[in-house]
Short mmCIF file of C-alpha atoms and ligand atoms in Angstrom, two decimals:
data_model
loop_
_atom_site.label_atom_id
_atom_site.label_comp_id
_atom_site.label_asym_id
_atom_site.label_seq_id
_atom_site.Cartn_x
_atom_site.Cartn_y
_atom_site.Cartn_z
CA MET A 456 81.44 95.30 8.56
CA THR A 457 78.59 97.95 8.72
CA ALA A 458 74.93 96.48 8.93
CA LEU A 459 72.85 97.62 6.40
CA LYS A 460 69.00 98.82 6.94
CA THR A 461 67.10 96.13 5.54
CA LEU A 462 63.37 95.70 4.15
CA PHE A 463 62.23 92.35 3.57
CA LEU A 464 59.22 92.42 1.04
CA SER A 465 56.60 90.32 -0.17
CA PRO A 466 56.13 92.28 -3.19
CA PRO A 467 52.77 93.75 -4.53
CA SER A 468 51.32 91.11 -7.14
CA TYR A 469 48.21 90.33 -8.70
CA ALA A 470 45.00 91.15 -7.10
CA GLY A 471 44.07 89.08 -4.25
CA PHE A 472 47.45 86.92 -5.33
CA ASP A 473 48.19 84.43 -2.39
CA GLY A 474 51.92 83.74 -3.72
CA GLY A 475 55.47 84.73 -3.41
CA ALA A 476 55.17 84.86 0.37
CA GLY A 477 54.39 81.46 2.32
CA SER A 478 51.96 79.79 -0.14
CA ARG A 479 53.01 76.60 -1.39
CA TYR A 480 51.05 76.79 -4.52
CA GLN A 481 50.78 80.45 -5.46
CA ALA A 482 47.98 81.57 -7.20
CA LYS A 483 44.77 83.54 -7.13
CA ARG A 484 42.29 81.34 -5.28
CA GLU A 485 38.76 80.97 -5.92
CA ILE A 486 38.33 82.30 -2.29
CA ARG A 487 40.25 84.98 -0.93
CA SER A 488 43.05 83.47 0.94
CA PHE A 489 46.24 84.79 2.26
CA TRP A 490 49.18 82.75 3.96
CA TYR A 491 51.74 84.40 6.68
CA PRO A 492 55.22 85.36 4.62
CA THR A 493 56.62 82.97 7.16
CA TRP A 494 59.78 82.51 5.18
CA LEU A 495 60.35 85.88 5.20
CA ALA A 496 59.28 86.42 8.55
CA GLN A 497 62.00 83.90 9.83
CA VAL A 498 64.53 85.62 8.23
CA ALA A 499 63.55 89.33 9.18
CA ALA A 500 63.60 87.92 12.89
CA LEU A 501 67.37 87.31 12.25
CA VAL A 502 68.34 90.68 11.15
CA PRO A 503 67.83 93.45 14.15
CA GLY A 504 66.06 96.58 12.92
CA SER A 505 64.86 95.27 9.64
CA ARG A 506 60.98 95.22 8.72
CA LEU A 507 58.63 93.17 6.85
CA VAL A 508 56.06 94.41 4.37
CA ASP A 509 53.54 92.01 2.98
CA ALA A 510 52.45 93.80 0.13
CA PRO A 511 49.53 91.58 -1.33
CA ALA A 512 47.99 90.70 2.38
CA ARG A 513 47.90 94.31 3.06
CA GLY A 514 46.47 95.20 -0.46
CA LEU A 515 49.34 97.47 -1.01
CA GLU A 516 50.10 98.39 -5.01
CA LEU A 517 53.63 99.43 -6.05
CA PRO A 518 52.77 103.02 -5.66
CA ASP A 519 52.19 102.46 -1.98
CA VAL A 520 55.12 100.67 -1.16
CA LEU A 521 57.81 102.68 -3.60
CA PRO A 522 58.60 105.31 -1.27
CA LEU A 523 60.29 102.88 1.28
CA ALA A 524 62.87 102.25 -1.61
CA SER A 525 64.77 105.70 -0.43
CA GLU A 526 64.47 104.45 3.41
CA TYR A 527 66.42 101.41 3.00
CA GLU A 528 70.01 100.15 1.92
CA LEU A 529 69.12 96.66 1.37
CA ALA A 530 65.50 95.25 -0.33
CA VAL A 531 64.91 91.17 0.06
CA LEU A 532 62.22 90.30 -1.86
CA HIS A 533 60.52 86.70 -1.91
CA THR A 534 59.68 85.32 -5.36
CA SER A 535 58.01 82.37 -6.81
CA THR A 536 57.74 81.01 -10.50
CA PRO A 537 54.37 82.71 -11.03
CA SER A 538 55.14 85.90 -9.56
CA PHE A 539 58.59 86.27 -10.77
CA PRO A 540 58.26 88.53 -13.85
CA HIS A 541 55.98 90.84 -11.62
CA ASP A 542 58.70 90.85 -8.87
CA VAL A 543 61.31 91.88 -11.24
CA ARG A 544 59.17 94.80 -12.29
CA VAL A 545 58.87 95.82 -8.50
CA ALA A 546 62.95 95.41 -8.03
CA GLU A 547 63.62 97.46 -11.10
CA ALA A 548 61.01 100.17 -9.87
CA PHE A 549 63.00 100.43 -6.46
CA LYS A 550 66.42 100.46 -8.01
CA ALA A 551 65.49 103.25 -10.21
CA ALA A 552 63.67 105.37 -7.25
CA ASN A 553 67.11 104.58 -5.41
CA PRO A 554 69.94 103.39 -7.40
CA ARG A 555 72.28 103.02 -4.16
CA LEU A 556 69.66 100.23 -2.90
CA ARG A 557 70.88 96.95 -2.64
CA ILE A 558 68.32 94.25 -3.95
CA GLY A 559 68.25 90.57 -3.40
CA PHE A 560 65.49 87.39 -4.05
CA VAL A 561 64.99 84.35 -2.24
CA GLY A 562 62.42 81.77 -2.78
CA ALA A 563 62.31 78.10 -4.43
CA HIS A 564 62.54 79.66 -7.96
CA VAL A 565 66.05 81.45 -7.63
CA ALA A 566 67.48 78.78 -5.45
CA VAL A 567 66.41 76.35 -8.62
CA SER A 568 67.50 79.03 -11.32
CA PRO A 569 70.25 81.30 -10.01
CA GLU A 570 72.12 82.44 -13.10
CA PRO A 571 68.74 83.21 -15.22
CA SER A 572 67.38 84.82 -12.39
CA LEU A 573 69.93 87.25 -11.95
CA ARG A 574 70.35 87.84 -15.91
CA ALA A 575 66.69 88.57 -16.02
CA SER A 576 67.52 92.10 -14.71
CA ASN A 577 70.64 94.12 -13.40
CA ALA A 578 68.38 95.50 -10.57
CA ILE A 579 69.06 91.87 -8.76
CA GLU A 580 72.33 92.18 -7.12
CA PHE A 581 72.38 88.63 -5.76
CA VAL A 582 70.00 85.34 -5.20
CA ALA A 583 70.14 83.46 -1.95
CA ARG A 584 69.77 79.52 -2.84
CA ASN A 585 68.01 77.19 -0.93
CA GLU A 586 67.55 77.52 2.77
CA PHE A 587 68.45 81.38 2.93
CA ASP A 588 67.73 82.42 6.69
CA PHE A 589 71.46 82.81 7.84
CA THR A 590 72.97 83.51 4.30
CA ILE A 591 70.74 86.97 4.03
CA ARG A 592 71.70 87.47 7.53
CA GLU A 593 75.30 87.69 6.67
CA VAL A 594 74.68 89.85 3.88
CA SER A 595 72.80 92.42 5.93
CA GLU A 596 75.84 92.37 8.18
CA GLY A 597 77.81 93.78 5.37
CA ARG A 598 80.00 90.94 4.61
CA PRO A 599 81.52 90.72 1.32
CA LEU A 600 79.12 88.56 -1.12
CA GLU A 601 81.97 86.31 -2.06
CA ALA A 602 82.15 85.50 1.60
CA VAL A 603 79.05 84.43 2.04
CA ASP A 604 77.92 80.80 1.57
CA GLY A 605 74.66 80.01 -0.53
CA LEU A 606 74.83 82.99 -2.22
CA SER A 607 74.67 83.76 -6.32
CA PHE A 608 75.56 87.20 -7.14
CA ARG A 609 76.40 89.71 -10.10
CA SER A 610 80.31 90.59 -10.45
CA GLY A 611 80.64 92.93 -13.48
CA ASP A 612 79.16 90.76 -16.51
CA ARG A 613 79.92 87.42 -14.40
CA ILE A 614 77.61 85.55 -12.27
CA VAL A 615 79.62 83.94 -9.35
CA HIS A 616 78.11 81.10 -7.56
CA ASN A 617 79.50 80.71 -4.11
CA ARG A 618 79.48 77.46 -2.46
CA GLU A 619 76.54 75.88 -0.96
CA ARG A 620 75.36 76.71 3.10
CA ALA A 621 75.34 73.89 4.99
CA THR A 622 71.95 72.61 5.91
CA LEU A 623 70.35 74.07 9.30
CA GLU A 624 70.50 71.33 11.81
CA ASP A 625 69.75 73.21 14.92
CA MET A 626 66.42 74.44 14.31
CA ASP A 627 66.11 76.01 17.68
CA ARG A 628 68.44 78.56 16.18
CA LEU A 629 65.66 80.24 14.40
CA PRO A 630 64.18 82.96 16.25
CA PHE A 631 60.14 83.41 16.97
CA VAL A 632 58.40 84.41 13.71
CA SER A 633 55.64 85.33 15.56
CA GLU A 634 57.67 88.26 17.21
CA VAL A 635 57.82 89.72 13.68
CA TYR A 636 54.43 89.06 13.01
CA ALA A 637 53.57 91.19 16.16
CA ARG A 638 55.90 93.96 14.94
CA ASP A 639 55.23 94.07 11.34
CA LEU A 640 52.02 92.36 10.06
CA VAL A 641 48.16 92.79 11.05
CA VAL A 642 46.81 88.97 12.06
CA GLU A 643 43.36 89.93 10.79
CA ASP A 644 44.85 90.42 7.05
CA TYR A 645 45.24 86.57 6.93
CA PHE A 646 42.50 84.31 5.65
CA ILE A 647 42.59 80.77 4.72
CA GLY A 648 38.77 79.50 4.22
CA TYR A 649 38.82 76.48 6.63
CA LEU A 650 40.60 77.87 9.21
CA LEU A 651 39.16 80.22 12.27
CA HIS A 652 39.82 83.75 12.06
CA PRO A 653 42.16 85.31 12.93
CA TYR A 654 44.75 82.29 12.52
CA VAL A 655 48.31 82.44 12.99
CA SER A 656 50.47 79.92 11.24
CA LEU A 657 54.11 78.90 11.64
CA TYR A 658 56.66 75.98 11.38
CA THR A 659 58.00 73.46 13.93
CA GLY A 660 60.15 72.12 11.46
CA ARG A 661 61.08 71.81 7.69
CA GLY A 662 61.52 68.96 5.06
CA CYS A 663 59.25 66.04 4.40
CA ARG A 664 60.17 62.60 4.39
CA SER A 665 57.82 61.84 1.27
CA ARG A 666 59.17 62.09 -2.30
CA CYS A 667 56.00 63.28 -4.09
CA THR A 668 57.32 64.30 -7.69
CA PHE A 669 55.00 67.61 -7.69
CA CYS A 670 56.05 69.26 -4.51
CA LEU A 671 58.20 71.92 -4.47
CA TRP A 672 59.40 72.63 -1.29
CA PRO A 673 61.11 69.47 -0.11
CA GLN A 674 62.62 69.13 -3.66
CA THR A 675 64.23 72.61 -3.10
CA VAL A 676 64.45 74.48 0.01
CA GLY A 677 63.34 71.83 2.55
CA GLY A 678 64.81 68.63 1.79
CA HIS A 679 63.68 65.49 2.76
CA ARG A 680 64.78 65.11 6.43
CA TYR A 681 62.35 66.45 8.71
CA ARG A 682 64.58 68.70 11.07
CA THR A 683 62.64 70.02 13.87
CA ARG A 684 62.50 72.41 16.89
CA SER A 685 62.19 71.07 20.06
CA VAL A 686 58.73 70.70 22.03
CA ALA A 687 60.28 73.42 24.31
CA HIS A 688 60.95 75.78 21.60
CA VAL A 689 57.54 75.36 19.94
CA ALA A 690 55.70 75.54 23.48
CA ALA A 691 57.64 78.64 24.19
CA GLU A 692 56.42 80.53 20.76
CA ILE A 693 53.13 79.67 21.11
CA ARG A 694 53.08 80.93 24.78
CA PHE A 695 54.43 84.43 23.51
CA ALA A 696 51.78 84.23 20.57
CA LYS A 697 49.04 83.94 23.04
CA ARG A 698 50.37 87.13 24.85
CA ALA A 699 50.64 88.90 21.75
CA PHE A 700 47.53 87.86 20.09
CA PRO A 701 44.83 87.27 22.42
CA GLN A 702 42.27 87.50 19.51
CA VAL A 703 43.74 84.48 17.61
CA ARG A 704 41.35 81.61 17.24
CA GLU A 705 43.54 78.86 15.86
CA TYR A 706 47.10 77.97 15.24
CA PHE A 707 48.28 76.30 12.07
CA PHE A 708 51.56 73.91 12.22
CA ASP A 709 52.67 74.58 8.23
CA ASP A 710 55.20 72.18 8.49
CA ASP A 711 55.25 70.10 5.35
CA THR A 712 54.04 66.85 7.06
CA PHE A 713 53.54 67.64 10.77
CA THR A 714 52.49 63.89 11.53
CA ASP A 715 55.94 62.79 9.92
CA ASP A 716 57.26 62.34 13.55
CA LEU A 717 54.35 61.10 15.67
CA PRO A 718 55.73 61.02 19.38
CA ARG A 719 57.18 64.62 18.53
CA ALA A 720 53.58 65.31 17.46
CA GLU A 721 51.80 63.99 20.44
CA GLY A 722 54.47 65.62 22.51
CA ILE A 723 53.63 68.84 21.07
CA ALA A 724 49.73 68.38 21.38
CA ARG A 725 50.19 67.80 25.19
CA GLU A 726 51.97 71.04 25.69
CA LEU A 727 49.47 72.89 23.45
CA SER A 728 46.91 71.66 25.98
CA ARG A 729 48.31 73.21 29.03
CA ILE A 730 48.80 76.53 27.16
CA GLY A 731 45.20 76.25 26.11
CA VAL A 732 45.10 76.70 22.36
CA THR A 733 43.05 75.32 19.35
CA TRP A 734 45.34 74.32 16.46
CA SER A 735 45.26 72.55 13.40
CA CYS A 736 48.32 71.14 11.09
CA ASN A 737 49.18 69.33 7.74
CA ALA A 738 48.83 65.40 7.69
CA LYS A 739 49.16 62.57 5.80
CA ALA A 740 46.24 60.51 5.12
CA ASN A 741 47.87 57.35 7.01
CA VAL A 742 47.74 58.82 10.61
CA PRO A 743 47.01 56.10 13.07
CA PHE A 744 43.52 56.40 15.38
CA GLU A 745 45.74 56.24 18.77
CA THR A 746 47.62 59.12 17.54
CA LEU A 747 44.91 61.01 15.87
CA LYS A 748 42.95 60.79 19.50
CA VAL A 749 45.98 62.20 21.31
CA LEU A 750 46.21 64.99 19.03
CA ARG A 751 42.09 65.39 19.34
CA ASP A 752 42.27 65.01 22.99
CA ASN A 753 44.73 68.15 23.31
CA GLY A 754 43.47 70.59 21.04
CA LEU A 755 43.51 69.65 17.41
CA ARG A 756 40.69 70.79 15.58
CA LEU A 757 41.31 70.34 11.68
CA LEU A 758 43.83 68.58 9.67
CA LEU A 759 44.72 69.77 6.30
CA VAL A 760 45.44 66.34 4.26
CA GLY A 761 46.71 66.26 0.69
CA TYR A 762 44.45 63.29 -0.62
CA GLU A 763 45.54 64.54 -4.27
CA THR A 764 43.61 61.76 -6.07
CA GLY A 765 41.40 58.92 -5.49
CA SER A 766 43.52 56.65 -8.07
CA GLN A 767 46.03 54.25 -6.43
CA GLN A 768 47.87 54.02 -9.75
CA ILE A 769 48.23 58.02 -9.71
CA LEU A 770 48.95 57.68 -6.10
CA ASN A 771 51.84 55.29 -7.33
CA ASN A 772 52.82 57.54 -10.06
CA ILE A 773 53.44 60.76 -8.08
CA ARG A 774 55.24 58.57 -5.27
CA LYS A 775 52.75 59.67 -2.68
CA GLY A 776 53.58 56.90 -0.26
CA THR A 777 49.72 56.62 0.48
CA ARG A 778 47.26 53.94 -0.05
CA VAL A 779 43.41 54.63 -0.95
CA ASP A 780 42.43 51.97 1.38
CA VAL A 781 44.18 53.31 4.42
CA ALA A 782 43.44 57.18 3.47
CA ARG A 783 39.86 56.07 3.82
CA ARG A 784 39.99 54.37 6.88
CA PHE A 785 42.11 57.27 8.22
CA THR A 786 39.27 59.62 7.21
CA GLU A 787 36.48 57.48 9.00
CA ASP A 788 38.64 57.77 12.07
CA CYS A 789 38.86 61.53 11.80
CA HIS A 790 35.32 61.68 11.24
CA ARG A 791 34.52 59.45 14.28
CA LEU A 792 36.96 61.86 16.76
CA GLY A 793 35.33 65.04 15.42
CA ILE A 794 38.60 66.10 13.57
CA THR A 795 37.52 68.37 11.03
CA ILE A 796 39.48 67.83 7.44
CA HIS A 797 40.25 70.24 4.62
CA GLY A 798 41.10 67.75 1.81
CA THR A 799 43.51 69.03 -1.24
CA PHE A 800 43.36 67.27 -4.39
CA ILE A 801 45.28 67.86 -7.81
CA VAL A 802 43.73 67.11 -10.92
CA GLY A 803 45.89 66.21 -14.35
CA LEU A 804 48.86 64.33 -12.51
CA PRO A 805 50.72 62.09 -14.28
CA GLY A 806 48.39 59.11 -15.38
CA GLU A 807 45.26 60.96 -15.48
CA THR A 808 42.46 60.06 -17.16
CA ARG A 809 38.67 61.06 -17.75
CA GLU A 810 38.08 57.82 -15.60
CA THR A 811 40.44 58.62 -12.90
CA ILE A 812 39.11 62.16 -12.55
CA ARG A 813 35.73 60.28 -12.35
CA GLU A 814 37.38 57.96 -9.57
CA THR A 815 38.86 60.73 -7.71
CA ILE A 816 35.53 62.82 -7.68
CA SER A 817 33.59 59.67 -6.16
CA PHE A 818 36.31 59.25 -3.84
CA ALA A 819 35.83 62.88 -2.46
CA ARG A 820 32.25 62.34 -2.19
CA GLU A 821 32.40 59.38 -0.31
CA VAL A 822 35.32 59.91 2.12
CA ASN A 823 33.48 63.56 2.24
CA PRO A 824 35.97 66.01 4.02
CA HIS A 825 34.44 69.15 5.56
CA THR A 826 36.01 71.40 2.62
CA LEU A 827 38.35 70.89 -0.16
CA GLN A 828 40.28 72.65 -2.54
CA VAL A 829 41.23 71.29 -6.09
CA SER A 830 44.24 72.42 -7.75
CA LEU A 831 45.58 71.84 -11.49
CA ALA A 832 48.64 70.17 -11.83
CA ALA A 833 51.52 72.74 -11.68
CA PRO A 834 54.91 71.84 -12.76
CA TYR A 835 57.46 73.93 -11.10
CA PRO A 836 60.77 74.44 -12.10
CA GLY A 837 62.91 72.38 -9.84
CA THR A 838 60.71 69.13 -9.13
CA GLU A 839 60.85 65.83 -10.64
CA LEU A 840 57.25 66.48 -12.20
CA TYR A 841 58.57 69.22 -14.32
CA GLN A 842 61.62 67.28 -15.76
CA GLN A 843 58.93 64.47 -16.70
CA ALA A 844 56.71 66.91 -18.33
CA GLN A 845 59.69 68.44 -20.56
CA ALA A 846 61.04 64.88 -21.09
CA ASN A 847 57.32 63.96 -22.53
CA GLY A 848 56.12 66.81 -24.00
CA TRP A 849 53.46 67.52 -21.59
CA LEU A 850 54.18 70.93 -21.19
CA ALA A 851 53.05 73.96 -23.59
CA THR A 852 55.82 75.87 -24.99
CA ASP A 853 54.95 79.10 -23.27
CA ALA A 854 54.72 76.78 -19.75
CA ALA A 855 52.99 79.77 -17.65
CA LEU A 856 51.42 78.38 -14.26
CA VAL A 857 48.96 81.08 -13.94
CA ALA A 858 47.00 83.48 -16.21
CA ASP A 859 47.35 87.03 -16.86
CA ASP A 860 45.41 87.79 -13.76
CA GLY A 861 47.11 85.00 -11.68
CA VAL A 862 44.33 82.46 -11.72
CA GLN A 863 45.85 78.81 -12.22
CA ILE A 864 45.98 77.17 -15.47
CA ALA A 865 46.50 73.99 -16.72
CA ALA A 866 49.79 73.78 -17.79
CA LEU A 867 49.93 70.15 -18.51
CA SER A 868 48.44 68.13 -21.01
CA TYR A 869 48.32 64.65 -22.33
CA PRO A 870 47.88 62.87 -25.50
CA HIS A 871 44.68 61.41 -24.06
CA LEU A 872 43.63 64.30 -22.01
CA SER A 873 43.85 67.93 -23.22
CA HIS A 874 44.51 71.43 -21.33
CA GLY A 875 40.68 72.02 -21.56
CA GLU A 876 39.35 68.70 -20.17
CA ILE A 877 41.65 69.25 -17.21
CA PHE A 878 40.69 72.88 -16.96
CA ASP A 879 36.94 71.99 -16.93
CA ALA A 880 37.49 69.05 -14.39
CA LEU A 881 38.62 71.61 -11.69
CA GLU A 882 35.19 73.14 -12.18
CA GLU A 883 33.46 69.92 -12.56
CA PHE A 884 34.86 68.54 -9.13
CA TYR A 885 33.92 71.85 -7.09
CA ARG A 886 30.30 71.32 -8.28
CA LYS A 887 30.01 67.71 -8.01
CA PHE A 888 31.43 67.88 -4.36
CA TYR A 889 29.51 70.95 -3.07
CA PHE A 890 26.23 71.06 -5.10
CA ARG A 891 25.04 68.21 -3.80
CA PRO A 892 22.09 67.67 -1.10
CA ARG A 893 23.94 66.14 2.27
CA LYS A 894 26.92 68.95 1.60
CA ILE A 895 24.38 71.64 1.21
CA ALA A 896 22.69 70.48 4.59
CA GLU A 897 25.90 70.64 6.20
CA MET A 898 26.93 73.91 5.27
CA ALA A 899 23.43 75.12 6.13
CA LEU A 900 23.23 73.68 9.87
CA GLU A 901 26.83 75.36 10.06
CA MET A 902 25.68 78.73 8.81
CA ALA A 903 22.52 77.85 11.17
CA THR A 904 24.46 77.63 14.55
CA SER A 905 26.91 80.43 13.97
CA ALA A 906 26.84 83.83 13.03
CA THR A 907 30.39 84.35 12.14
CA MET A 908 30.04 81.32 9.77
CA LEU A 909 27.00 82.62 8.23
CA ARG A 910 28.83 85.95 7.06
CA ARG A 911 31.91 84.10 6.23
CA ARG A 912 30.32 81.19 4.01
CA LEU A 913 28.01 83.82 2.27
CA ARG A 914 31.01 86.11 1.52
CA GLU A 915 32.93 82.76 0.07
CA GLY A 916 29.90 82.00 -1.87
CA VAL A 917 29.97 85.38 -3.72
CA GLU A 918 33.76 84.93 -4.19
CA PHE A 919 33.11 81.44 -5.57
CA ALA A 920 30.01 82.35 -7.75
CA ARG A 921 32.52 85.21 -9.13
CA PHE A 922 34.82 82.57 -9.89
CA LEU A 923 32.87 80.30 -11.58
CA ARG A 924 31.33 83.09 -13.94
CA SER A 925 35.34 84.20 -14.76
CA ARG A 926 36.08 80.66 -15.82
CA GLU A 927 33.00 80.90 -18.09
CA GLU A 928 34.09 84.02 -19.64
CA ARG A 929 37.58 82.75 -19.75
CA ALA A 930 36.26 79.33 -21.63
S1 SF4 B 2176 53.79 64.71 1.69
FE1 SF4 B 2176 53.19 66.59 1.15
S2 SF4 B 2176 54.75 68.08 1.72
FE2 SF4 B 2176 55.40 65.75 1.92
S3 SF4 B 2176 56.17 65.53 -0.60
FE3 SF4 B 2176 54.05 65.11 -0.41
S4 SF4 B 2176 52.90 66.81 -1.15
FE4 SF4 B 2176 55.10 67.59 -0.34
#
């Protein structure tokens, strides 16, 4: 077997599109934001001599990356449902530029629909289903495709589906993604509005114990067991990253729910404190005070919290497994401890009414996370929400998740609540949360005490105003 010279590509996409890479929810955001292409970096770390190119974050268009087609023998593209048509066009352009190039796709979209994905274009030779790290490594080693578990591939006119790949249990087998970041990426390219800049994000484990009906990754590539790297392995990577990126101001652990295993979260926090870094992570709104205090005392700055809604009925409908009263107490605890919260909410989930939208906005104003993000319910293929939407006729026939420019759209509607009302609720939510004296005063104070935050919030303000204007034009 001869190893193939391999390119990992997060393909060029809509301008400013944070998707097809490490983003859970691929859309052009209200404010410029880019997640790291962590999944692709993970497999790149397993393939010696490979290169990772993250085109959206670098601002690269197709003509910029096309010359790479002739430099490689294998190209692996990370795709997503919203970006798939774009990504196919990129694959076809690469294949036209170098007919000998072998091209494969990875990501939840192809894991859910391997056959339609392969039939979408002859340029795609194979797709790797579900957790694809070692699947792609074996392909890059030059193994015959029929001998690679977890792969679906084209064989003449037929599509062949190999048996499933065993779930990865020993997560310490995964090499450090930060080594690939250091080799191939520019950390300053990555922005998230609520994280210090520059930041680095990575995973310490995969899978989420919760079963939220709308959430894509645990229902596809991650699963519902929280499989974790050892504390020592995580600490060793952060030590490496601290040396490699002295300019980085914050580390973000993008595990689905970093707080799913509280003793381990506390163990990692204590190690991070010894290393001396500021960090943040995803959390559910039910972490007990004692754990929050340990995390805060050991460098935790911010929690990204998926509240989703202020309606208990909707929380039950989506199987979130949280309670509004517990979320309230958790948020008060965070405020008392000085832990910053970025809250995420979704409008248009099953059970949504005009009344529950009002209830959720009022809940958000009351608990008052430092910043928030509002998304429109997006039924990704592969989720229970998608099945419900199809069974109940909630989905428009041309079921796109983003508009032509990559901005999120209201894909769902209900007999009592139209697309338009859900779409309008997003803007109303932002306005009612941010345009009130208490919030304006908080933001003004933040800007007055930090020149960096002043520059950043002004830029975000301009982008947000542009976003509101574009919605008005679209309406
Ligand atoms: S808790 Fe978060 S990551 Fe886990 S299934 Fe629910 S939305 Fe997804």
